[in-house]
Amino acid sequence: MTTLDSSKEIQKNNSEANETHEDFRMFGLITFLIADGMTFAGFFAAYLTYKAVNPLPDGAIYELELPIPTLNTILLLISSATFHKAGKALLKDKNSESQKWLFFTAFLGIIFLICQLFEYFHLPFGLTDNLFASTFYALTGFHGLHVTLGTLMILIIAWQSRIKGGRLTSQNMFPLEAVELYWHFVDGIWVILFIILYLL
Amino acid sequence: MTISIDPQKTNNESLQPKGWLRYFSFSLDHKVIGIQYLVCGFLFYLIGGTLASAIRIELASPMSDFMPRDVYNQVLTLHGTIMIFLWIVPVVNGAFGNYLIPFYVGARDMAFPRLNAVAFWLIPPSGLMLVASYFVDGAAQAGWTAYPPLSITTPQSGQIIWILSVLLLGGSSIFGGINFIATIIKLRRPGLKLMKLPMYCWAMLGTSLLVVLSTPVLAGTLILLSFDIIANTGFFNPVLGGNVVVYQHLFWFYSHPAVYIMVLPAFGLVSEILPVHARKPLFGYTTMVFSIMGIVVLGLVVWAHHMFTSGTPPWMRLFFTIATAFIAVPTGIKFFNWVATLWGGKISINSAMLFSCGFIINFVFGGITGVALAQVPFDIHVHDTYFVVAHFHYIVYGGTVFIIFSSIYHWFPKVTGKMLKEKLGILHFIITFIGFNLCFAPQHWLGLNGMPRRVAEYDPQFQFVNQISSLGALLMAMSTIPFLINVYLSVRNGKDAGDNPWNALTPEWLTSSPPPVENWEGEAPLVEEPYGYGKEITEGK
C-alpha cells in the first residue's frame, strides 16, 4: 500500500450548492472486501465441514500434486511486491516505470491463471466426480475468477497510466491504490486457500 | 484528494423530469431513491399480500380445492420470498435509511450516490423476474428456504430464476449496507459525535454490519446450490455424497441475521417515533445503543437454533439454546426503554403512535414465543408446525410491517408536505390490528395441536380455527383499502403540513417540507440533542 487515505483534510467550501468532503471510496472498498471475504469464509467452512463429516470412500481419495500450486503461491507473492513497486514509482511521477511494473504484475497474474488451467487439465478428477472434487473446483475456480478480474483491472490502470496527465497521476492515485488493495486481498485469500486445500 | 458533491451537477432540477415522473428516472438524490424504494416495495407488498390471501383461501377448507398442490407450493414460495426480499428488507433499510440517514448525519446526500442508485435499480428487474418465473415453467416450489434436496428435485428452471433473483437482491442489499456504513461513520458533519446520533443511525449501522457480514455467505451458498442444479455436482445432494445440513448451516448463517436485518431498523424507527408523540426524551439512550450492538453480536452466533431437528449434536443444541435465550436480554432492555419512554408522557393518540404501540404489543408476544422456541424440547414438539408460522409473523408482520406503516404516517408530512387524514389512519390501524391478531393468534393453537405448515390439505378437525385465521387474513387484506384511499386523498388535497407538524426535534424537521434537493438552504443545522423533549414537560407547555 502506498497511502491508504490520500487526504485527511476536509476542505471547507461552503458555497451553497457545492460542498466537498473526504474521499471515502477506499473505506467503501474495504467494506466490500470484508463482504467478499465472507463469501470465501462460507466456502472454506463448507469445505472443512465436508472434510470432517463426509469422509470419502478409500478409493476416492486423491493426493494433490504440490509443485504447481507452490509455484503459483510464489508467483502471487512476487506480484504483490511488483504492484507495490508500481505504486512507489507513480508516487514519484515516473509513469513509464510504474507502467512497466503494472504490466509485469498482470503478466504474473496471467501466468498464475495458465498454471491453474494446466493443473485443471492434469488432475485425475472432474467437477462432478465426488464431493471433494466439486469443492476443489468451486474454491479454486472462484479464486481464479477473482484473479481474472484483478488482472483485467491491472491492465486497465496500466493503460490509464500510459497517458501523461491522464486519469492516473501522482495526484490521483485512487485507481491504483484500489486495485492494489484488491490484489493483496486476492493474494491473501490464495495463501489461506493453499494452506487449507493443499497442505491440510 | 477530496470528492466534490455538486448537487447542481448530479441533480440538476432543470435536467431531471418534474413531478411524479422523476421517480421513474435514474436520480441520484437520496430522497428520490428512498421514495423509489418505498413505492416499489409497496407494489411488491400488494403482490405478496394477494398471494397470502390465496394461501388463506385455500386453507379455509381441509381439501386442496382452490388450487392444485404444486401451485400452492409455488404461491407459498413466492409469498415468502417477495415479502422478505422485496418488501421488508428494501423498505426498512433502503427506503427509510436513504430518506433519513443523510438528514441525521447532517449530509447533503449518501456517501456513494451512484452506488445507491445502482442498489435500488437492481430490485425492480429481479423482482419482476421472480414473479414472471411463475408464468414460464412454474415458479420455485421449495419454500423461501430452498432446502435441498427438495430444491434440487423439484422443477428446476423456476428454482434457478429464484436463485438468480435472490443473488441480485443480496447484491443490492450489500451495496446499500456499504453505503450506510460509510455514510454513518465517515460522513457525519464535524462536531457530531457518535453518541449524539439519533437512534435510527445506530440501528442502521448494526443492520448494515449484519448485511455485510452475512449476506455474502448466502450468495456463496446459492451459487453452490445452482451448481447442484445445473452441473449435477453433489454439494447438497445426499445421493452424490453431499450434506444437506451444511446447506442449512450456511443458509441460516444469513437467514437468522436476516430477521435482525428486518427488525433492527424497525427498532430504530420506533425509537424515533415514540419520543415525538409522547413528548418525552428517549429513555436510556446509552443502553439502547449497547443493546443494538449486543443484538448484532449475538444475532450472528445463534443460527443453528433453526436446526434443532436436523441432527445437531447435544453440545451444539445447548450452546445455541443459551445464546438464543441471551438475545432476550438486549431486546428486553429495548422493550422496557420504550415503555419507560411512554411512561408519564403527554401521549397524543394518532395513527403513528397507535401503530407504534401495536408494534410493541405484537413484538412482545412474538418475542416470548421466540424464547419458548429456543428451548430444544419445545422446539422439537412444534417444529415445522403453524406455531412457527405464527411466531414468525408476529415478529415480521406485527413487528416490522406495523412500524413501516407507523413511519409512513410519521414522515408523510415531511415527504409530501401534506398531512394524512387521521380518521382514515385510525380506521386503518383498527382493521389491521384486529385482522392481524385474528389471523395469527389462532395459529399458535393450530401448531401446538400439530397442524404442519406448508401443506395445502389438513385434518378436518382444524377447519374451524383455520377459518377464523382466514377471516383475519381477509380483514388484513381489506385494511390496505383505507390506507390507499388516505394516501390518494391526502396527496390530492390534504391539509398543508408546514415544516414541523409534530414539533419534533430531529434534524429532518428543521428543513422545509418537502425538503429541497440539497436538504438545506445553506449550512446544515447541528442538533445537539435529538431527544431533548424534557424541557417542555417541566416548563408545563
XYZ file of C-alpha atoms in Angstrom:
741
model
C 0.000 0.000 0.000
C 1.375 3.373 -0.775
C -1.050 5.639 1.004
C -4.414 4.474 2.181
C -6.082 7.790 2.635
C -4.735 10.297 0.215
C -6.036 13.232 2.175
C -7.397 13.730 5.629
C -8.218 17.332 5.014
C -11.825 18.305 4.936
C -11.915 21.179 2.569
C -14.287 23.811 3.768
C -16.042 25.205 0.824
C -19.450 26.381 1.851
C -20.749 27.758 -1.350
C -24.375 26.800 -1.122
C -24.597 24.165 -3.789
C -21.058 22.846 -3.804
C -19.695 21.017 -0.809
C -16.609 18.860 -0.700
C -15.865 16.023 1.620
C -13.133 13.491 2.295
C -12.635 10.597 -0.115
C -14.485 7.568 1.271
C -14.039 5.319 -1.714
C -11.220 3.354 -0.059
C -13.374 2.866 3.035
C -16.198 1.562 0.848
C -13.813 -0.794 -0.947
C -12.527 -2.196 2.366
C -16.117 -2.830 3.477
C -16.792 -4.565 0.167
C -13.678 -6.727 0.543
C -14.829 -7.776 4.034
C -18.095 -8.893 2.425
C -16.208 -10.690 -0.343
C -14.016 -12.352 2.272
C -17.159 -13.662 3.965
C -18.119 -15.466 0.728
C -14.786 -17.257 0.806
C -15.232 -17.914 4.527
C -18.535 -19.653 3.728
C -16.849 -21.811 1.091
C -13.974 -22.666 3.444
C -16.424 -23.543 6.219
C -18.333 -25.825 3.834
C -15.115 -27.489 2.659
C -13.813 -28.070 6.201
C -17.181 -29.455 7.327
C -17.269 -31.856 4.375
C -13.723 -32.908 5.221
C -14.645 -33.596 8.840
C -18.153 -35.021 8.445
C -18.311 -36.620 4.993
C -15.146 -38.753 4.654
C -14.697 -40.100 1.158
C -14.553 -43.837 0.474
C -10.956 -45.111 0.326
C -10.794 -45.477 -3.430
C -11.835 -41.844 -3.964
C -9.047 -40.119 -2.059
C -6.809 -38.044 -4.269
C -3.343 -36.794 -3.491
C -2.986 -33.273 -4.820
C 0.295 -32.502 -6.564
C 2.117 -29.699 -4.784
C 4.615 -28.214 -7.329
C 2.169 -26.140 -9.408
C 0.239 -24.556 -6.502
C 3.511 -23.824 -4.705
C 4.791 -22.094 -7.823
C 1.502 -20.201 -8.012
C 1.818 -19.085 -4.392
C 5.291 -17.722 -5.098
C 4.052 -16.012 -8.274
C 1.272 -14.229 -6.389
C 3.567 -13.152 -3.550
C 6.038 -11.710 -6.064
C 3.194 -9.962 -7.886
C 2.171 -8.245 -4.648
C 5.694 -6.850 -4.367
C 5.820 -5.714 -8.005
C 2.472 -3.968 -7.628
C 3.885 -2.145 -4.613
C 6.821 -1.065 -6.783
C 4.391 0.325 -9.371
C 2.717 2.462 -6.715
C 6.078 3.756 -5.452
C 7.101 4.686 -8.991
C 3.860 6.500 -9.718
C 4.185 8.470 -6.483
C 7.492 9.824 -7.838
C 5.769 10.707 -11.155
C 7.718 8.021 -13.027
C 4.776 6.968 -15.162
C 6.557 4.705 -17.602
C 8.387 2.845 -14.841
C 5.099 2.426 -12.964
C 3.515 1.126 -16.125
C 6.292 -1.451 -16.580
C 5.754 -2.788 -13.071
C 1.989 -2.933 -13.659
C 2.391 -4.926 -16.860
C 4.796 -7.265 -15.063
C 2.199 -7.766 -12.287
C -0.515 -8.512 -14.847
C 1.891 -10.894 -16.581
C 2.388 -12.788 -13.295
C -1.392 -12.942 -12.872
C -1.797 -14.401 -16.355
C 0.957 -16.968 -15.688
C -0.911 -17.886 -12.495
C -4.096 -18.499 -14.458
C -2.273 -20.535 -17.127
C -0.685 -22.666 -14.393
C -4.089 -23.172 -12.812
C -5.600 -24.258 -16.126
C -2.622 -26.593 -16.655
C -3.291 -28.083 -13.233
C -7.004 -28.499 -14.045
C -6.233 -30.407 -17.240
C -3.823 -32.764 -15.490
C -5.916 -33.582 -12.450
C -7.252 -37.145 -12.319
C -10.780 -35.968 -11.370
C -13.519 -33.817 -12.866
C -16.073 -31.402 -11.403
C -18.797 -33.959 -10.704
C -16.629 -36.951 -9.713
C -17.190 -36.623 -5.985
C -17.738 -34.112 -3.212
C -14.042 -33.317 -2.772
C -13.602 -32.717 -6.486
C -16.611 -30.390 -6.592
C -15.425 -28.363 -3.613
C -11.898 -28.215 -5.021
C -13.092 -26.749 -8.301
C -15.566 -24.405 -6.590
C -12.880 -22.925 -4.317
C -10.034 -22.652 -6.828
C -12.427 -21.610 -9.597
C -13.964 -18.830 -7.536
C -10.478 -17.625 -6.625
C -9.406 -17.884 -10.252
C -12.353 -15.659 -11.174
C -11.042 -13.073 -8.721
C -7.554 -13.297 -10.239
C -9.023 -12.856 -13.718
C -10.938 -9.733 -12.657
C -7.858 -8.380 -10.858
C -5.648 -8.934 -13.904
C -8.148 -7.134 -16.136
C -8.260 -4.201 -13.722
C -4.445 -4.033 -13.611
C -4.324 -3.927 -17.408
C -6.904 -1.117 -17.411
C -4.987 1.061 -14.945
C -1.738 0.307 -16.763
C -3.413 1.670 -19.889
C -4.551 4.730 -17.946
C -1.062 5.426 -16.597
C 0.241 5.483 -20.188
C -1.464 8.794 -20.851
C 0.628 11.644 -19.439
C -1.510 13.900 -17.278
C -4.337 11.393 -17.728
C -6.540 9.740 -15.168
C -3.749 8.031 -13.224
C -1.235 10.506 -11.813
C 0.570 11.007 -8.528
C -2.298 13.398 -7.658
C -4.979 10.812 -8.450
C -3.667 7.558 -7.068
C -7.047 6.088 -6.180
C -7.477 3.660 -9.109
C -4.044 2.208 -8.448
C -4.499 2.046 -4.676
C -7.905 0.401 -5.013
C -6.693 -2.276 -7.428
C -3.617 -2.804 -5.271
C -5.728 -3.404 -2.171
C -7.933 -5.803 -4.141
C -4.863 -7.638 -5.441
C -3.375 -8.010 -1.944
C -6.744 -9.322 -0.770
C -6.825 -11.913 -3.560
C -3.239 -12.940 -2.684
C -4.117 -13.289 0.990
C -7.125 -15.464 0.146
C -4.889 -17.651 -2.027
C -2.435 -18.204 0.848
C -5.308 -19.301 3.125
C -6.745 -21.448 0.322
C -3.335 -23.031 -0.334
C -2.904 -23.936 3.334
C -6.443 -25.294 3.778
C -6.824 -27.115 0.469
C -3.333 -28.377 -0.345
C -1.436 -28.596 2.947
C -4.069 -29.694 5.483
C -7.878 14.106 -2.520
C -11.397 15.204 -1.907
C -14.625 14.325 -3.606
C -16.809 17.136 -4.672
C -20.530 16.805 -4.226
C -22.168 19.119 -6.630
C -25.893 18.602 -6.359
C -26.473 21.055 -9.160
C -24.425 18.834 -11.420
C -25.799 15.481 -10.244
C -29.355 16.518 -9.507
C -29.808 19.464 -11.756
C -33.503 20.135 -11.477
C -33.757 21.596 -14.949
C -32.375 18.323 -16.360
C -34.421 15.990 -14.176
C -38.053 15.237 -15.009
C -40.521 17.111 -12.817
C -43.310 15.816 -10.609
C -44.030 12.148 -10.284
C -42.004 11.360 -13.398
C -38.758 11.914 -11.522
C -39.451 8.774 -9.513
C -39.032 6.806 -12.739
C -35.716 8.436 -13.576
C -32.188 7.466 -12.657
C -31.966 10.081 -9.908
C -29.032 10.330 -7.505
C -30.951 12.277 -4.854
C -31.174 10.156 -1.695
C -34.746 11.359 -1.061
C -35.958 10.296 -4.512
C -34.212 6.928 -4.143
C -35.822 6.449 -0.735
C -39.292 7.056 -2.189
C -38.496 4.751 -5.095
C -37.613 2.004 -2.611
C -40.825 2.593 -0.663
C -43.197 2.630 -3.627
C -41.517 -0.309 -5.349
C -41.587 -2.246 -2.067
C -45.257 -1.407 -1.545
C -46.183 -2.699 -5.009
C -44.475 -5.976 -4.195
C -46.291 -5.958 -0.823
C -49.574 -5.873 -2.728
C -48.458 -8.839 -4.865
C -47.208 -10.757 -1.808
C -50.401 -9.903 0.067
C -52.538 -11.213 -2.792
C -50.567 -14.448 -2.672
C -51.072 -14.602 1.115
C -54.822 -14.186 0.629
C -54.746 -17.030 -1.907
C -52.992 -19.219 0.675
C -55.589 -18.422 3.330
C -58.496 -19.024 0.901
C -57.019 -22.423 0.111
C -56.672 -23.212 3.823
C -60.250 -22.223 4.644
C -61.246 -25.774 3.718
C -59.369 -29.008 4.513
C -59.074 -30.247 0.924
C -56.948 -28.608 -1.750
C -59.881 -27.371 -3.799
C -58.880 -23.773 -4.572
C -55.643 -24.521 -6.379
C -53.552 -27.597 -7.243
C -50.901 -28.626 -4.734
C -47.895 -27.661 -6.822
C -49.410 -24.242 -7.485
C -49.957 -23.923 -3.724
C -46.257 -24.630 -3.175
C -45.300 -22.015 -5.772
C -47.619 -19.426 -4.220
C -46.180 -20.163 -0.774
C -42.604 -19.803 -2.012
C -43.307 -16.601 -3.924
C -45.180 -15.120 -0.947
C -42.253 -15.718 1.435
C -39.571 -14.578 -0.960
C -41.402 -11.435 -2.064
C -42.337 -10.343 1.435
C -38.817 -10.779 2.825
C -36.514 -9.824 -0.036
C -38.693 -7.340 -1.933
C -40.838 -5.666 0.714
C -39.479 -5.652 4.244
C -35.711 -5.635 3.725
C -35.726 -2.988 0.963
C -38.250 -0.784 2.759
C -36.987 -0.707 6.356
C -33.386 -0.420 5.143
C -33.454 1.159 1.722
C -36.482 3.422 1.885
C -36.285 4.930 5.373
C -32.496 4.604 5.549
C -31.977 6.525 2.342
C -34.504 9.153 3.246
C -33.434 9.775 6.848
C -29.758 8.894 7.336
C -28.292 11.849 5.367
C -30.505 14.204 7.407
C -29.420 12.562 10.652
C -25.704 12.804 9.920
C -26.048 16.330 8.545
C -25.113 15.491 4.948
C -26.462 16.550 1.583
C -26.536 13.010 0.195
C -25.323 9.487 0.883
C -21.587 8.746 0.710
C -21.868 6.990 -2.681
C -24.905 8.372 -4.556
C -24.289 6.377 -7.727
C -23.844 3.098 -5.854
C -27.081 3.970 -4.092
C -28.977 4.289 -7.367
C -27.443 1.032 -8.619
C -28.548 -0.718 -5.416
C -32.122 0.415 -5.967
C -32.326 -0.319 -9.682
C -31.271 -3.921 -9.091
C -34.552 -4.514 -7.262
C -37.384 -3.983 -9.809
C -35.929 -6.205 -12.561
C -35.017 -9.040 -10.222
C -38.412 -8.816 -8.520
C -40.240 -8.885 -11.855
C -38.079 -11.801 -12.948
C -39.067 -13.677 -9.799
C -42.781 -13.039 -10.317
C -42.544 -13.814 -14.036
C -40.972 -17.195 -13.330
C -44.487 -18.344 -12.375
C -45.608 -17.888 -15.985
C -42.575 -19.513 -17.594
C -42.302 -23.038 -16.337
C -43.714 -22.821 -12.838
C -42.032 -20.839 -10.073
C -39.776 -22.292 -7.397
C -41.613 -24.669 -5.081
C -39.155 -25.314 -2.278
C -40.206 -22.521 0.072
C -38.235 -19.367 0.776
C -35.556 -21.512 2.470
C -34.979 -23.563 -0.736
C -33.797 -26.535 1.314
C -32.090 -29.225 -0.730
C -32.749 -31.952 -1.762
C -36.276 -30.578 -2.341
C -34.963 -27.583 -4.294
C -32.822 -29.914 -6.432
C -35.574 -32.391 -7.261
C -38.498 -30.023 -7.982
C -38.821 -28.447 -11.489
C -35.617 -26.591 -11.967
C -35.938 -23.562 -14.204
C -38.090 -21.778 -11.607
C -35.567 -22.599 -8.903
C -32.695 -21.218 -10.983
C -34.614 -17.973 -11.582
C -35.315 -17.833 -7.847
C -31.592 -18.200 -7.077
C -30.619 -15.528 -9.621
C -33.205 -13.148 -8.259
C -32.138 -13.629 -4.631
C -28.474 -13.200 -5.626
C -29.257 -9.856 -7.282
C -31.328 -8.722 -4.295
C -28.500 -9.774 -1.976
C -26.086 -7.712 -4.059
C -28.417 -4.737 -3.814
C -28.559 -5.151 -0.069
C -24.739 -5.405 0.265
C -24.248 -2.227 -1.804
C -26.803 -0.486 0.406
C -25.049 -1.726 3.543
C -21.642 -0.463 2.396
C -23.212 2.902 1.637
C -24.881 3.177 5.050
C -21.707 2.218 6.946
C -19.659 4.791 5.030
C -22.331 7.472 5.453
C -22.801 6.972 9.189
C -19.157 6.515 10.152
C -17.472 8.876 7.719
C -19.978 11.458 6.504
C -21.080 12.868 9.871
C -20.751 16.625 9.923
C -17.844 17.886 12.052
C -18.801 18.059 15.714
C -21.496 15.392 15.542
C -20.310 12.700 17.941
C -21.332 9.058 17.523
C -23.171 9.050 20.860
C -25.219 12.065 19.752
C -26.605 10.314 16.688
C -30.339 9.614 16.513
C -31.209 6.008 17.349
C -32.095 5.057 13.788
C -28.483 5.677 12.713
C -27.289 3.162 15.273
C -29.901 0.665 14.169
C -28.862 1.100 10.530
C -25.177 0.775 11.442
C -25.881 -2.521 13.230
C -28.081 -3.740 10.384
C -25.509 -2.851 7.759
C -22.807 -4.721 9.682
C -25.071 -7.785 9.646
C -25.739 -7.324 5.923
C -22.064 -7.042 5.055
C -21.037 -10.000 7.214
C -23.812 -12.466 6.443
C -25.347 -11.805 3.011
C -22.215 -12.913 1.079
C -22.416 -16.302 2.797
C -25.939 -16.752 1.413
C -24.671 -15.714 -2.022
C -21.923 -18.350 -1.876
C -24.398 -20.987 -0.712
C -26.839 -20.235 -3.514
C -24.018 -20.381 -6.067
C -23.177 -23.871 -4.814
C -26.886 -24.789 -4.931
C -27.157 -23.606 -8.519
C -24.139 -25.782 -9.369
C -26.019 -28.714 -7.875
C -28.982 -27.967 -10.120
C -27.181 -27.032 -13.346
C -23.961 -29.044 -13.305
C -25.129 -32.038 -11.266
C -22.479 -31.606 -8.581
C -23.194 -33.047 -5.166
C -22.585 -30.306 -2.593
C -26.023 -30.678 -1.035
C -27.257 -33.829 -2.720
C -27.088 -36.829 -0.369
C -27.313 -39.232 -3.319
C -23.972 -37.903 -4.572
C -22.360 -37.836 -1.127
C -23.302 -34.253 -0.248
C -24.577 -32.974 3.056
C -27.882 -31.141 3.377
C -27.065 -29.983 6.905
C -24.139 -27.937 5.559
C -26.662 -26.061 3.402
C -28.801 -25.418 6.468
C -25.828 -24.088 8.449
C -24.755 -21.747 5.657
C -28.323 -20.695 4.864
C -29.208 -19.873 8.449
C -25.917 -18.075 8.973
C -27.527 -15.487 6.702
C -31.184 -16.016 7.355
C -31.131 -15.806 11.101
C -29.375 -12.408 10.998
C -31.886 -11.560 8.255
C -34.545 -11.448 10.972
C -32.481 -8.730 12.656
C -31.864 -7.064 9.288
C -35.651 -6.718 9.180
C -36.317 -5.918 12.841
C -33.354 -3.742 13.937
C -34.270 -0.847 11.612
C -37.815 -1.126 12.959
C -36.359 -0.789 16.467
C -34.596 2.359 15.322
C -37.697 3.810 13.682
C -39.920 3.209 16.714
C -37.270 4.873 18.874
C -37.609 7.954 16.661
C -41.406 7.979 16.647
C -42.262 7.312 20.316
C -40.427 10.312 21.859
C -42.055 12.717 19.395
C -45.618 11.656 20.095
C -45.099 11.153 23.845
C -43.228 14.464 24.225
C -40.534 12.781 26.298
C -36.846 12.062 25.607
C -35.949 8.512 24.681
C -35.358 6.618 27.911
C -31.840 5.178 28.323
C -30.104 6.255 25.116
C -26.785 4.579 26.005
C -28.370 1.256 26.916
C -30.347 1.402 23.654
C -27.097 1.763 21.689
C -25.339 -1.056 23.501
C -28.353 -3.332 23.223
C -28.340 -2.851 19.435
C -24.689 -3.829 19.272
C -25.388 -6.759 21.614
C -28.139 -7.949 19.286
C -25.756 -7.685 16.312
C -23.075 -9.806 18.006
C -25.491 -12.388 19.418
C -27.531 -12.452 16.198
C -24.501 -13.756 14.307
C -23.930 -16.767 16.590
C -27.398 -18.270 17.096
C -28.281 -19.551 13.622
C -28.373 -23.245 14.486
C -31.455 -22.853 16.675
C -33.348 -23.299 13.406
C -31.813 -26.752 13.130
C -32.588 -28.494 16.398
C -34.345 -31.266 14.489
C -31.591 -31.601 11.861
C -29.477 -33.979 13.897
C -27.360 -31.395 15.648
C -25.217 -32.850 18.467
C -26.251 -32.087 22.079
C -23.403 -29.630 22.795
C -24.455 -27.600 19.788
C -28.077 -27.574 20.926
C -27.015 -26.419 24.398
C -24.804 -23.632 23.060
C -27.388 -22.316 20.632
C -30.198 -22.518 23.197
C -28.228 -20.437 25.693
C -27.044 -17.928 23.089
C -30.593 -17.505 21.778
C -32.018 -17.015 25.240
C -29.400 -14.307 25.836
C -30.817 -12.229 22.946
C -33.887 -11.737 25.111
C -31.741 -9.537 27.383
C -30.877 -6.680 24.965
C -34.302 -6.992 23.345
C -35.946 -6.780 26.761
C -33.858 -3.699 27.559
C -35.202 -2.053 24.430
C -38.786 -3.027 25.217
C -38.626 -1.629 28.768
C -36.969 1.534 27.492
C -39.831 2.111 25.050
C -42.372 1.574 27.797
C -40.422 3.927 30.062
C -40.381 6.482 27.248
C -44.175 6.350 27.122
C -44.492 6.385 30.934
C -45.748 9.771 32.098
C -45.540 11.278 28.614
C -48.108 13.575 27.018
C -49.238 10.897 24.594
C -51.116 12.019 21.528
C -53.330 9.287 20.103
C -52.682 9.420 16.376
C -52.081 6.822 13.687
C -48.291 6.844 14.009
C -48.488 6.377 17.778
C -51.150 3.670 17.500
C -49.119 1.633 15.022
C -46.037 2.009 17.244
C -47.948 0.801 20.307
C -49.377 -2.044 18.225
C -45.801 -2.915 17.323
C -44.762 -3.049 20.993
C -47.660 -5.341 21.910
C -47.192 -7.699 18.965
C -43.457 -7.736 19.296
C -43.512 -8.729 22.965
C -45.855 -11.588 22.125
C -43.649 -12.730 19.246
C -40.548 -12.350 21.389
C -41.947 -14.531 24.162
C -42.862 -17.321 21.748
C -39.353 -16.892 20.320
C -37.753 -17.592 23.690
C -40.047 -20.600 24.006
C -38.958 -21.846 20.576
C -35.297 -21.584 21.575
C -35.831 -24.376 24.107
C -34.939 -27.698 22.479
C -37.766 -29.931 23.807
C -40.430 -27.379 22.949
C -38.896 -26.711 19.543
C -38.865 -30.409 18.698
C -42.556 -30.580 19.600
C -43.701 -27.658 17.450
C -41.039 -27.759 14.712
C -42.485 -27.286 11.216
C -45.954 -26.574 12.592
C -48.122 -23.483 12.468
C -46.685 -22.361 15.824
C -43.513 -21.348 13.975
C -45.578 -19.604 11.300
C -47.434 -17.659 13.986
C -44.230 -16.701 15.848
C -42.528 -15.578 12.647
C -45.459 -13.451 11.514
C -45.798 -11.857 14.944
C -42.181 -10.697 14.654
C -42.121 -9.797 10.993
C -45.642 -8.516 10.326
C -46.633 -7.492 13.840
C -43.189 -6.009 14.367
C -41.777 -4.691 11.159
C -44.807 -4.009 8.960
C -46.601 -2.180 11.784
C -43.541 0.052 12.081
C -43.416 0.601 8.327
C -46.985 1.959 8.495
C -46.216 3.941 11.648
C -43.235 5.527 9.875
C -45.316 6.310 6.795
C -47.826 8.177 8.991
C -44.985 9.922 10.827
C -42.890 11.050 7.852
C -45.595 11.505 5.205
C -45.897 15.257 6.048
C -42.145 15.656 5.610
C -42.057 13.841 2.267
C -45.129 15.359 0.622
C -45.854 18.484 2.646
C -49.406 17.209 3.260
C -50.948 15.618 6.360
C -52.561 12.183 6.160
C -56.170 12.054 7.355
C -56.223 10.873 10.953
C -59.672 9.245 10.914
C -58.832 7.012 7.964
C -55.457 6.288 9.583
C -57.061 5.179 12.847
C -59.542 3.042 10.877
C -56.570 1.509 9.043
C -54.909 0.723 12.374
C -58.011 -0.835 13.933
C -58.711 -3.134 10.972
C -55.047 -4.100 10.679
C -54.640 -4.812 14.390
C -57.828 -6.878 14.705
C -57.217 -8.677 11.417
C -53.613 -9.434 12.286
C -54.346 -10.892 15.689
C -57.380 -12.780 14.409
C -55.220 -14.270 11.678
C -52.108 -15.268 13.594
C -53.074 -15.788 17.248
C -55.180 -18.922 16.461
C -52.233 -20.367 14.559
C -50.386 -20.852 17.864
C -53.189 -23.212 18.868
C -53.034 -24.966 15.480
C -49.314 -25.509 15.863
C -49.476 -26.783 19.431
C -52.121 -29.273 18.263
C -49.926 -30.492 15.455
C -51.041 -28.904 12.195
C -47.976 -28.926 9.917
C -47.060 -25.875 7.886
C -46.563 -25.693 4.107
C -49.391 -28.096 3.296
C -52.478 -27.455 1.180
C -54.561 -30.189 2.853
C -55.064 -30.832 6.550
C -57.057 -32.814 9.076
C -60.726 -31.617 9.141
C -60.565 -31.101 12.934
C -58.544 -27.919 12.305
C -61.085 -26.428 9.919
C -62.891 -24.048 12.297
C -59.706 -22.416 13.633
C -58.323 -22.139 10.112
C -61.478 -20.360 9.023
C -61.059 -17.807 11.838
C -57.489 -17.319 10.678
C -58.611 -16.885 7.058
C -61.201 -14.320 8.195
C -58.385 -12.373 9.878
C -56.337 -12.536 6.699
C -59.296 -11.160 4.753
C -59.511 -8.230 7.201
C -55.768 -7.601 6.814
C -56.158 -7.550 3.045
C -59.048 -5.091 3.336
C -57.093 -2.841 5.708
C -54.983 -1.752 2.754
C -58.030 -0.054 1.184
C -58.451 2.817 3.698
C -54.687 3.324 3.603
C -54.583 3.630 -0.193
C -57.638 5.945 -0.191
C -55.967 8.004 2.528
C -52.739 8.415 0.575
C -54.616 9.271 -2.626
C -56.891 11.850 -0.972
C -54.092 13.410 1.075
C -51.752 13.831 -1.864
C -54.617 15.323 -3.911
C -55.992 17.786 -1.387
C -54.588 17.106 2.076
C -54.092 19.714 4.772
C -50.786 21.572 4.430
C -48.356 20.181 6.978
C -45.915 23.012 7.476
C -42.276 22.330 8.206
C -42.662 20.590 11.555
C -46.229 19.425 12.268
C -45.232 17.156 15.182
C -42.860 19.693 16.819
C -40.166 17.057 16.544
C -36.531 17.786 17.385
C -34.681 15.523 14.942
C -32.835 17.325 12.120
C -35.024 16.369 9.144
C -37.834 18.555 10.542
C -35.637 21.672 10.534
C -35.878 21.995 6.753
C -38.904 22.727 4.613
C -41.487 20.063 3.684
C -40.857 18.604 1.153
C -37.112 19.232 1.538
C -35.103 20.987 -1.192
C -32.707 18.984 -3.367
C -29.636 19.690 -1.207
C -31.607 19.091 2.029
C -30.832 22.517 3.490
C -30.559 26.045 2.256
C -27.024 26.936 3.269
C -25.290 25.345 6.239
C -26.704 22.118 7.694
C -28.083 22.692 11.198
C -26.397 20.924 14.115
C -28.866 19.363 16.527
C -27.244 18.974 19.919
C -29.873 16.737 21.491
C -32.257 14.939 19.143
C -34.300 13.801 22.144
C -34.389 16.938 24.317
C -38.134 16.828 24.927
C -37.847 17.027 28.740
C -37.808 20.816 28.919
C -41.311 21.188 27.540
C -42.834 18.972 30.222
C -41.018 20.639 33.122
C -41.989 24.026 31.775
C -45.562 22.802 31.652
C -46.128 23.536 27.991
